[in-house]
Tab-separated table of C-alpha atoms and ligand atoms in Angstrom:
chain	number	residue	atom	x	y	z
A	90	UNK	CA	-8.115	25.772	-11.577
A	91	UNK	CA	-4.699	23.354	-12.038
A	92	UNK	CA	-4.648	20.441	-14.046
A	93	UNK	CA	-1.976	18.130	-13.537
A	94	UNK	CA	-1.543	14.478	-15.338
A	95	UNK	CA	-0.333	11.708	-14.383
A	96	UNK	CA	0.234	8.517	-15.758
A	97	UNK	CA	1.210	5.939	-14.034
A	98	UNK	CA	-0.212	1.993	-14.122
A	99	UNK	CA	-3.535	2.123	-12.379
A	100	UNK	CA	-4.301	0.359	-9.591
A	101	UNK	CA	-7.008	-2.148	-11.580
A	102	UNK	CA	-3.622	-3.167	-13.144
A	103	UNK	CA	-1.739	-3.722	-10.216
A	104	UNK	CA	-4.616	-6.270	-9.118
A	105	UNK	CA	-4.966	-7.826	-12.520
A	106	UNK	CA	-1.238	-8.412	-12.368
A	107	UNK	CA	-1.158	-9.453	-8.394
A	108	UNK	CA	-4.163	-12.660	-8.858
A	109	UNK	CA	-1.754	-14.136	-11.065
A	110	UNK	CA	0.752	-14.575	-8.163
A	111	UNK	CA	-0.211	-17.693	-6.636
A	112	UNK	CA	2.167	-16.977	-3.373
A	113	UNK	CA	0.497	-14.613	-0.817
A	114	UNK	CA	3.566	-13.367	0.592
A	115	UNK	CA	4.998	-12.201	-3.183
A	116	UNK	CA	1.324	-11.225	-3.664
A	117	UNK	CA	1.527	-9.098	-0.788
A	118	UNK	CA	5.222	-7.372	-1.943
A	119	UNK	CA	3.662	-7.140	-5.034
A	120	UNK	CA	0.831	-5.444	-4.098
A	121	UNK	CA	3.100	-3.172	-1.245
A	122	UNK	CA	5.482	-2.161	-4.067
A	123	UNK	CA	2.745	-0.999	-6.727
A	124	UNK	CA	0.757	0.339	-4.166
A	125	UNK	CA	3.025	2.850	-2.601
A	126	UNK	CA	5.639	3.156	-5.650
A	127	UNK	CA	3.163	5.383	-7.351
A	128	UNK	CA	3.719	9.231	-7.240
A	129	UNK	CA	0.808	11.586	-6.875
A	130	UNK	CA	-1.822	8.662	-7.949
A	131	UNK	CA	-4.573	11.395	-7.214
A	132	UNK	CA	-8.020	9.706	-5.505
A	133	UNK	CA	-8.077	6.545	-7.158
A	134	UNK	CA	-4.843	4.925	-6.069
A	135	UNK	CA	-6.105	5.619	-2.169
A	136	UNK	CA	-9.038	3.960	-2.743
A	137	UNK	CA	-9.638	1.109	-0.103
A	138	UNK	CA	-7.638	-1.827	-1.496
A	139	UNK	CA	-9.532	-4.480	-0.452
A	140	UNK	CA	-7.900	-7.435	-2.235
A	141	UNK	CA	-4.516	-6.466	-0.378
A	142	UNK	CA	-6.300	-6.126	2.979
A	143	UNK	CA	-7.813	-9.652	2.491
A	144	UNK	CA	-4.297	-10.923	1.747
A	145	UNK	CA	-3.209	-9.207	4.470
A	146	UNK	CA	-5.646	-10.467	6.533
A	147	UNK	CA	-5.215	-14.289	4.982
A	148	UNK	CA	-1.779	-13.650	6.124
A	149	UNK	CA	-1.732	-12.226	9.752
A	150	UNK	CA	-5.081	-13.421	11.193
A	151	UNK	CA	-3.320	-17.247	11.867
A	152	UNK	CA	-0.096	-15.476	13.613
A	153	UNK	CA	-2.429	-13.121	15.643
A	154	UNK	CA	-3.812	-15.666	18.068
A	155	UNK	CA	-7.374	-13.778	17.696
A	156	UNK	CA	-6.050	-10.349	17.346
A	157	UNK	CA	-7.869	-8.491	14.602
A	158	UNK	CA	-5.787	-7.043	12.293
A	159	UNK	CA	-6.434	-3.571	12.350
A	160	UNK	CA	-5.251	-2.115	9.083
A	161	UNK	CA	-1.424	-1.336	6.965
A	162	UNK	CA	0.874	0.546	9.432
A	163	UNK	CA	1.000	2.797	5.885
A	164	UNK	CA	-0.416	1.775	3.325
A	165	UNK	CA	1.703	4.875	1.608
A	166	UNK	CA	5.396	4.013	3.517
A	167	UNK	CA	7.373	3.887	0.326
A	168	UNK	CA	10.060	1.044	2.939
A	169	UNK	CA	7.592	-1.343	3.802
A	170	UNK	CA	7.554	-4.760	2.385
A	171	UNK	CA	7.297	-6.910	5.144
A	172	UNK	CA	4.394	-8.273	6.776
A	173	UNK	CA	3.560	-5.970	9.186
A	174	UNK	CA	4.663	-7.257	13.179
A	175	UNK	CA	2.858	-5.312	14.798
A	176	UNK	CA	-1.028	-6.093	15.209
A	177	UNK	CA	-3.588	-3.998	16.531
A	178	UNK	CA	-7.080	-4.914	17.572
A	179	UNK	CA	-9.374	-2.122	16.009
A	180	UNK	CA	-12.609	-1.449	17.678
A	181	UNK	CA	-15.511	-2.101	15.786
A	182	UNK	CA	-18.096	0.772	15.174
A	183	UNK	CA	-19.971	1.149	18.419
A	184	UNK	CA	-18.278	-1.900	20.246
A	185	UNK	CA	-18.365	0.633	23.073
A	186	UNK	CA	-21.229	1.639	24.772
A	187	UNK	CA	-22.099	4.055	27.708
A	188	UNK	CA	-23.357	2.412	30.826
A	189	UNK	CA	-23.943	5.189	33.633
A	190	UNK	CA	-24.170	9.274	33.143
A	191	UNK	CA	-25.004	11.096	36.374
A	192	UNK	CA	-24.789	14.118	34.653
A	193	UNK	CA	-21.632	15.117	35.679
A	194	UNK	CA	-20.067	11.913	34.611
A	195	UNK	CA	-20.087	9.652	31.780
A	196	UNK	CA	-18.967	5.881	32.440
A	197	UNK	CA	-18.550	3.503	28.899
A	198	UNK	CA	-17.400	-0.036	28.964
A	199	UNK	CA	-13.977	0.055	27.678
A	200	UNK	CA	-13.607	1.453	31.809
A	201	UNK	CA	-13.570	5.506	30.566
A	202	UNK	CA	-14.946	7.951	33.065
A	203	UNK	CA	-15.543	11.260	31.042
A	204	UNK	CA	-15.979	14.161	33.481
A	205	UNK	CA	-18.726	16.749	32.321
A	206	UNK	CA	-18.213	19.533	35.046
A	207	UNK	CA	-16.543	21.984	32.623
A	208	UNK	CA	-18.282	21.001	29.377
A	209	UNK	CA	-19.150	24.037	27.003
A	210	UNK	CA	-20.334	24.347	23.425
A	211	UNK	CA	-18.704	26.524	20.732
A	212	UNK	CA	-20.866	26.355	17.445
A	213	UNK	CA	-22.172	23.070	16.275
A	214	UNK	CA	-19.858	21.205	13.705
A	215	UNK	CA	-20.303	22.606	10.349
A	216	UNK	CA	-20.247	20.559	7.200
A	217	UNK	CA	-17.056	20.417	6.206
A	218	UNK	CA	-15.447	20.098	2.601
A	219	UNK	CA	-13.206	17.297	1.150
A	220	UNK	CA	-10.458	17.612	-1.686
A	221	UNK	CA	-9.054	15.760	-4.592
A	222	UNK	CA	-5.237	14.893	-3.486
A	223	UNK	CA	-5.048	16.983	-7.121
A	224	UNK	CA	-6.761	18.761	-9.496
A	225	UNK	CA	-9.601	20.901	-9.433
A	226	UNK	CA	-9.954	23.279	-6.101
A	227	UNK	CA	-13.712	22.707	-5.502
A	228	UNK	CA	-14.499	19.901	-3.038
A	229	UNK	CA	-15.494	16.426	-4.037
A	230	UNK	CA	-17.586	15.703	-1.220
A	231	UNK	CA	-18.771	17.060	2.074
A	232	UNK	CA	-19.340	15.508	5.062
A	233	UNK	CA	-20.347	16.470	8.991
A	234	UNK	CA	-18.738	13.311	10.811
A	235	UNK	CA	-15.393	13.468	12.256
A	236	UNK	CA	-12.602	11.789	10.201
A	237	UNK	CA	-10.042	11.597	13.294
A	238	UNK	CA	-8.253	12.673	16.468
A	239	UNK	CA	-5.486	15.240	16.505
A	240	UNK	CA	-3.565	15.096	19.381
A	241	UNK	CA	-2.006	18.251	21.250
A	242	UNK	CA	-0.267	19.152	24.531
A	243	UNK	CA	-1.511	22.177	26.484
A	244	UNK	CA	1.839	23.399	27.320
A	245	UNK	CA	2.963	25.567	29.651
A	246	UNK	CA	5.469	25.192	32.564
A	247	UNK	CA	4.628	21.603	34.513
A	248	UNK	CA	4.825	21.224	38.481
A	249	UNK	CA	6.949	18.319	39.296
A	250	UNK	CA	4.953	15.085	39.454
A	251	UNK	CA	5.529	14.254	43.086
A	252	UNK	CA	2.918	13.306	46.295
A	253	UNK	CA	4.304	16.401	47.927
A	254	UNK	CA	3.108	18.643	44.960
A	255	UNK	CA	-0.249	17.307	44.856
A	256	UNK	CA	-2.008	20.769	45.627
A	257	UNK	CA	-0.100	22.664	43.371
A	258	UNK	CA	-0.705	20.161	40.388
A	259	UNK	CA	-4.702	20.301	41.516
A	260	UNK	CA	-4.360	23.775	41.297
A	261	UNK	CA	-2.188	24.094	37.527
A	262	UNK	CA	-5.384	21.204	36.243
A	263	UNK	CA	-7.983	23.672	37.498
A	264	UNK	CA	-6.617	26.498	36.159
A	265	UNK	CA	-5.671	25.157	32.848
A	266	UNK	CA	-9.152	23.944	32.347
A	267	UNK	CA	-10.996	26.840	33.252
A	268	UNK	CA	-9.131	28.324	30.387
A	269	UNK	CA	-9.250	26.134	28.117
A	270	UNK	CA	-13.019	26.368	28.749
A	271	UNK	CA	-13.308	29.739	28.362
A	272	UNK	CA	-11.034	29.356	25.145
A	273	UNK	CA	-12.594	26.074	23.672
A	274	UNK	CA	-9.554	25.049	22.785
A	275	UNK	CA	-10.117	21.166	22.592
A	276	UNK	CA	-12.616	18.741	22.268
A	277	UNK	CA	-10.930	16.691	25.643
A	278	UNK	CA	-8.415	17.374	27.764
A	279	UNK	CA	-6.590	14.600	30.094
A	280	UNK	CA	-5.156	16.018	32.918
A	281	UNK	CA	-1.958	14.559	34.724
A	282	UNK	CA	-3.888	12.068	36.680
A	283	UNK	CA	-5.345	10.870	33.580
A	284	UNK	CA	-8.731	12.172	34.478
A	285	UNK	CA	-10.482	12.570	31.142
A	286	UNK	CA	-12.585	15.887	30.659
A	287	UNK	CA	-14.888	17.160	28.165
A	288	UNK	CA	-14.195	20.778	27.211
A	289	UNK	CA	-16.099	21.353	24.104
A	290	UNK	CA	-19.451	18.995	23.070
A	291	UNK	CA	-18.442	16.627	20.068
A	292	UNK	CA	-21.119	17.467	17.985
A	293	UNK	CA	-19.465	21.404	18.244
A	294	UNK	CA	-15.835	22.331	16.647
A	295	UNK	CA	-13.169	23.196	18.688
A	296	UNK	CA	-10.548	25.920	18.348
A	297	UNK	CA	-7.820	23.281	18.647
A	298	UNK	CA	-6.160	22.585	15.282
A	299	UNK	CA	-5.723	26.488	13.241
A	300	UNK	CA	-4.522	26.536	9.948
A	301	UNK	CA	-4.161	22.537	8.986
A	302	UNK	CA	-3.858	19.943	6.676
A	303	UNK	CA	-4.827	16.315	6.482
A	304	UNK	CA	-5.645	13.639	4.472
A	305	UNK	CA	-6.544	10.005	4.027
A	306	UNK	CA	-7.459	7.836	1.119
A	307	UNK	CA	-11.029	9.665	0.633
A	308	UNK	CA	-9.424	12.854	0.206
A	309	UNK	CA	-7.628	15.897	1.525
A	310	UNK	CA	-9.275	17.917	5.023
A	311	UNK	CA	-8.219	21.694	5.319
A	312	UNK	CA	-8.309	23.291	8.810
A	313	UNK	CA	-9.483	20.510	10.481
A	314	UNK	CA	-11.422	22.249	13.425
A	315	UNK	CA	-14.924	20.531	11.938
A	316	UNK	CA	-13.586	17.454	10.993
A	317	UNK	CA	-11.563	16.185	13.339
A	318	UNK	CA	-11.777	15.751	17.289
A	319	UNK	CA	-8.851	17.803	19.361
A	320	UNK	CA	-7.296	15.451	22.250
A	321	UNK	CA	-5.059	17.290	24.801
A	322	UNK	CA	-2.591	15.992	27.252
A	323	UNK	CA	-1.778	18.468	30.030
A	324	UNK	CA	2.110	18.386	29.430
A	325	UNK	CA	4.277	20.682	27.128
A	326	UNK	CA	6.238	19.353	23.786
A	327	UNK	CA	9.366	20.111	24.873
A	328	UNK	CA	8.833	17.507	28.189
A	329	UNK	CA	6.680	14.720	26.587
A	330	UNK	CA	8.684	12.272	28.528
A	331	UNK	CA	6.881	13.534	31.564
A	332	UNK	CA	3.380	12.407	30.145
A	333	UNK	CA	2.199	10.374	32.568
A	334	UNK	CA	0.956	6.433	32.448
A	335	UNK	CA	-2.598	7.882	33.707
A	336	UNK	CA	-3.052	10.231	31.030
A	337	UNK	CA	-1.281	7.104	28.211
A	338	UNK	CA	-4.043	4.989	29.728
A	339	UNK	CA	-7.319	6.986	29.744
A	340	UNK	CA	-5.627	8.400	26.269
A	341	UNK	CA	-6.043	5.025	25.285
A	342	UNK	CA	-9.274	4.698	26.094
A	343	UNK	CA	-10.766	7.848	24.834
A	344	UNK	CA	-9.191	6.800	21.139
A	345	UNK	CA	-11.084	3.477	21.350
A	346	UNK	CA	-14.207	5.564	22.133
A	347	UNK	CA	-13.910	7.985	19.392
A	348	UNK	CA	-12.868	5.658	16.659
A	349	UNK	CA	-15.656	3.130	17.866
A	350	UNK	CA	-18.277	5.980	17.431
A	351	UNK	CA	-17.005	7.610	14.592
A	352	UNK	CA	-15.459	4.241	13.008
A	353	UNK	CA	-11.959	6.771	12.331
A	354	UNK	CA	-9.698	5.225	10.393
A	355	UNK	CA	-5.875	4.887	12.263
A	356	UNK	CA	-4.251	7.089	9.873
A	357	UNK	CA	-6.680	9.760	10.533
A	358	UNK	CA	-5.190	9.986	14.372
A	359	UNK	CA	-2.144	12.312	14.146
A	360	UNK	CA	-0.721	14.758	15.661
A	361	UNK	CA	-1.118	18.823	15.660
A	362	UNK	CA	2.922	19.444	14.899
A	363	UNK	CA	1.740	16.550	11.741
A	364	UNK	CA	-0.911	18.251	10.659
A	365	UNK	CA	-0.565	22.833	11.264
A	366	UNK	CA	0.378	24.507	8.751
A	367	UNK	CA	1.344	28.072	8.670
A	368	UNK	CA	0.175	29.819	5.397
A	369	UNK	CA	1.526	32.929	5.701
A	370	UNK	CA	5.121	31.715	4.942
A	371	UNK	CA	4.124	28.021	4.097
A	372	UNK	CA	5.765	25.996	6.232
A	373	UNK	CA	4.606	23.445	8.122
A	374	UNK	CA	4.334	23.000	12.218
A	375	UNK	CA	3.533	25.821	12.989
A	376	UNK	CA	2.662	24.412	16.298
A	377	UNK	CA	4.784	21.879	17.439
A	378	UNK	CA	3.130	19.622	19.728
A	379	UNK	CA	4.261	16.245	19.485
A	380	UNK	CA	6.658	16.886	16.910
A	381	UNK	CA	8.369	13.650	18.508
A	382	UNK	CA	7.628	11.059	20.623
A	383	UNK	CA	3.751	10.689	20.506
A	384	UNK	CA	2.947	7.202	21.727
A	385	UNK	CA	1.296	5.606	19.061
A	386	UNK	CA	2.066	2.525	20.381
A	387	UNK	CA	0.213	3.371	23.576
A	388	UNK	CA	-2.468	4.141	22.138
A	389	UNK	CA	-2.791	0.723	20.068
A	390	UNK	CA	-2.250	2.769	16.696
A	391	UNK	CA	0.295	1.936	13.967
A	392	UNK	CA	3.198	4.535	14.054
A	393	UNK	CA	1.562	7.545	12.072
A	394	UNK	CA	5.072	9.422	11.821
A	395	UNK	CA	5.480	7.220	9.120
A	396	UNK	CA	2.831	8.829	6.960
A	397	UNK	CA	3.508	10.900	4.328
A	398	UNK	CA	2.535	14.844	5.461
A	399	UNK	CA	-0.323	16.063	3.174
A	400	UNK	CA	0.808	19.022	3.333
A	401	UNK	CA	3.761	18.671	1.636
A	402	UNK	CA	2.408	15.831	-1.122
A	403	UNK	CA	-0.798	18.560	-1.504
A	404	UNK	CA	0.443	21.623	-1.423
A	405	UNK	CA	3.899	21.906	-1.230
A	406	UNK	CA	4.308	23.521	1.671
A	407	UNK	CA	7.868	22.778	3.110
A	408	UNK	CA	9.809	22.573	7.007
A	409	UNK	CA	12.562	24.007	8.380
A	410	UNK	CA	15.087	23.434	11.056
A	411	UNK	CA	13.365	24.370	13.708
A	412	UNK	CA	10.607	21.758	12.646
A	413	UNK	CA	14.032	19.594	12.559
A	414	UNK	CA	15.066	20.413	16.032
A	415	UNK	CA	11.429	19.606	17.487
A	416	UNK	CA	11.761	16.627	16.038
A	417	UNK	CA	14.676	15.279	17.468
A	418	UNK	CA	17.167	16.627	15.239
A	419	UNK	CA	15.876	14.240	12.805
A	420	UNK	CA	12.871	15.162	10.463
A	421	UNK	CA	10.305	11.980	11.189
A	422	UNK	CA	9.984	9.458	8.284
A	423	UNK	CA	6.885	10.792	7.256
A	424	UNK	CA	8.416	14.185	6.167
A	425	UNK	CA	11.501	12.648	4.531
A	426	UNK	CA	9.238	10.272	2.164
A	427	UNK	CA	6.172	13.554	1.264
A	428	UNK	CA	9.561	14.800	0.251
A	429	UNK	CA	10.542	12.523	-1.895
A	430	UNK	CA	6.940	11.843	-3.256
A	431	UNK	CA	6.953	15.691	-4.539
A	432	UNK	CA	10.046	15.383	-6.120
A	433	UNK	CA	9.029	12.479	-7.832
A	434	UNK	CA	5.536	14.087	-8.619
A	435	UNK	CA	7.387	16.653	-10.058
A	436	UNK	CA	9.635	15.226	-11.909
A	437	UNK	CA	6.872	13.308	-13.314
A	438	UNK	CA	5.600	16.739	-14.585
A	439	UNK	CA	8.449	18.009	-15.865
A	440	UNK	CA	8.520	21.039	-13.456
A	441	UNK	CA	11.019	21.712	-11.663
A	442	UNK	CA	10.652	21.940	-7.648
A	443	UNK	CA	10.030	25.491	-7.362
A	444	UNK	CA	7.253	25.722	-10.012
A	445	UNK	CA	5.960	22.391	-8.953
A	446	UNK	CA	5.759	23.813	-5.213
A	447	UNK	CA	4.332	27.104	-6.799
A	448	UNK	CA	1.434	25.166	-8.482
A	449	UNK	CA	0.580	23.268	-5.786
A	450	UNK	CA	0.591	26.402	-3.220
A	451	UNK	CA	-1.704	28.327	-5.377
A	452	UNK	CA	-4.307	25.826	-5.610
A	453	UNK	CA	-3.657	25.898	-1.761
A	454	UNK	CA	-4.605	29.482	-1.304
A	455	UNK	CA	-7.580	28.844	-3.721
A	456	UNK	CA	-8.610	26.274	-1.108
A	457	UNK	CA	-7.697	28.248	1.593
A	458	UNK	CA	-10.084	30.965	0.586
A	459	UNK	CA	-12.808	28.807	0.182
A	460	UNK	CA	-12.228	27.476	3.762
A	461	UNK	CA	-12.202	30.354	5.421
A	462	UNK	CA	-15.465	31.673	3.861
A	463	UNK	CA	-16.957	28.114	4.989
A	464	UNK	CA	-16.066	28.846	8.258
A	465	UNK	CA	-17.300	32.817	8.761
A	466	UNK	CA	-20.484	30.964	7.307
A	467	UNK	CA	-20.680	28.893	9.786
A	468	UNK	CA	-20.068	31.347	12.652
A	469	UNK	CA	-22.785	33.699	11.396
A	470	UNK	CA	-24.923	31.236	11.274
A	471	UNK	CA	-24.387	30.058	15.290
A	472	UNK	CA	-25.002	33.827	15.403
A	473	UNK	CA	-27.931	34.302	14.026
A	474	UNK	CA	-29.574	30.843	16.102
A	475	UNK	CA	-28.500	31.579	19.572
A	476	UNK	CA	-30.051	35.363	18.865
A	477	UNK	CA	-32.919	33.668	17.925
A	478	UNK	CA	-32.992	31.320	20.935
A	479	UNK	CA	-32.406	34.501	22.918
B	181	LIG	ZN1	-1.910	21.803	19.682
């Protein structure tokens, strides 16, 4: 078990001290600063801050001409002060509804089509545990609903996107999906015509997100196969300008559907090259898909490179260039500012980076173990019911 303390104003203060501004908008920096100036703040600080939301939402509902305010951008981006510009209308928890199924077909009224022809099931979705941001390595709660989306590409070598190519691209979908199938590699998969199917049944886990790390203000996920739903694009990293406005539409769609049902939180939709981990050497990325350019924007969600990476702020794991080089050449803000958070949290300690890194990794692998007996657990135990169905 690792202890570490912090002490740092807590966020009850921060309020106290923010009602006695009377202006909303120094209120709001107020708030912003305290909020994300804190270093390693464990659970408490991540706690839903409802008195800045309400500001926030005193503040933007007027401008928005209806618009619901969805939520901060990042609550965590140690930069923002401002009043956020850009607004986002967050579905409400089942504001979407299915209207037809034909069995091979599902038709909700946000205009989705989800095609059910190569739907499969893996093992059903076991409970999965939550951590402290710090401290102790045994979960603080468990839970069996999923907490977001992770977003992939399939990869692989694309056919040109042309009339003339039509049969060939038929004929790369097909294939891809029958493997993916046979794989269950991800919850959905949206071809190139933006045809939306269902590989693996939500209420099983996919094999689409490995070793990986996550978090939100509830806590810290850890291989994320259970708790989050995997969303591929047919396309490869390296080309993600060739995405096409199909697949950004139905994408679109599919996101409102998931967070409607599962009321996911916008921070909680991120990307696999965000969120894998490799623990063997720990780094992070150890896939790479949309290590740049996922459209956030596209998909009505605030820009989640911004966020901190958990994985770095939790357990020190670290990038290198090649994570660089995916990116752009330029490490996204969100790596940059976890960072400079574990610097701070460290300095905060006393420890220097290495030992800080060091602690934080071998609470990690403590973690790690417990994940991975979680998970054989879980696969003997689809075992043992589909012999006894048999
Ligand atoms: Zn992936």
């Amino acid at each position: 078990m690792l202890k570490l303390g912090f002490s740092h104003a807590s966020p009850a203060d921060v309020e106290r001290e923010a009602g006695r501004i009377a202006d909303p908008v120094e209120r709001l920096r107020y708030l912003r600063k305290h909020g994300t100036a804190t270093v390693q703040g464990v659970l408490p600080r991540r706690r839903p801050n409802w008195k800045l939301q309400a500001v926030i939402a005193a503040i933007a509902l007027p401008a928005a001409l209806g618009v619901v305010y969805w939520t901060l951008p990042s609550a965590r981006a140690p930069e923002a002060v401002k009043v956020p510009s850009i607004l986002v209308a967050r579905p409400a928890p089942n504001q979407i509804w299915q209207v037809e199924t034909s069995g091979v077909e599902e038709v909700y009224s946000n205009g989705l089509r989800i095609d059910l022809s190569f739907a499969t099931r893996l093992r059903p979705r076991a409970e999965y545990p939550v951590f402290a941001l710090a401290g102790a390595s045994q979960p603080i709660a468990t839970d069996r609903t999923p907490r977001g989306i992770v977003y992939h590409t399939t990869e692989g070598d694309m056919v040109v996107f042309e009339k003339e190519e039509h049969q060939k691209i038929e004929r790369a979908g097909h294939q891809l999906l029958r493997y993916v199938r046979q794989q269950h590699s991800y919850h959905y998969l949206i071809d190139r015509y933006g045809r939306v199917y269902r590989v693996v049944e939500e209420s099983d886990a996919a094999n689409h997100a490995g070793f990986s790390v996550w978090g939100d203000e509830r806590g810290v996920y850890v291989n994320l196969n259970d708790s989050f739903i995997g969303v591929a694009f047919e396309g490869s990293s390296s080309k993600t300008d060739d995405v096409t406005g199909a697949q950004l539409s139905a994408a679109r769609m599919l996101t409102e559907l998931l967070v409607s049902r599962y009321n996911v939180r916008p921070e909680d939709c991120v990307t696999h090259a965000q969120v894998s981990v490799s623990p063997s050497n720990m780094r992070l990325a150890n896939h790479k898909d949309w290590a740049r350019a996922f459209p956030f924007a596209a998909m009505n969600l605030p820009d989640n490179y911004r966020l901190p990476v958990w994985a770095v702020e939790a357990f020190g794991f670290s990038y290198d260039e090649d994570l660089v080089g995916a990116s752009g050449g330029k490490p996204w803000p969100g790596l940059v500012s976890a960072d400079k958070k574990l610097l701070e949290a460290a300095a905060s300690q006393g420890a220097d980076e290495i030992r800080y890194r060091g602690m934080l990794r071998h609470r990690y692998q403590e973690i790690l173990a417990d994940a991975k007996a979680r998970q054989l657990q879980a696969e003997a135990e689809a075992r043992e019911n589909r012999q006894r169905r048999n």
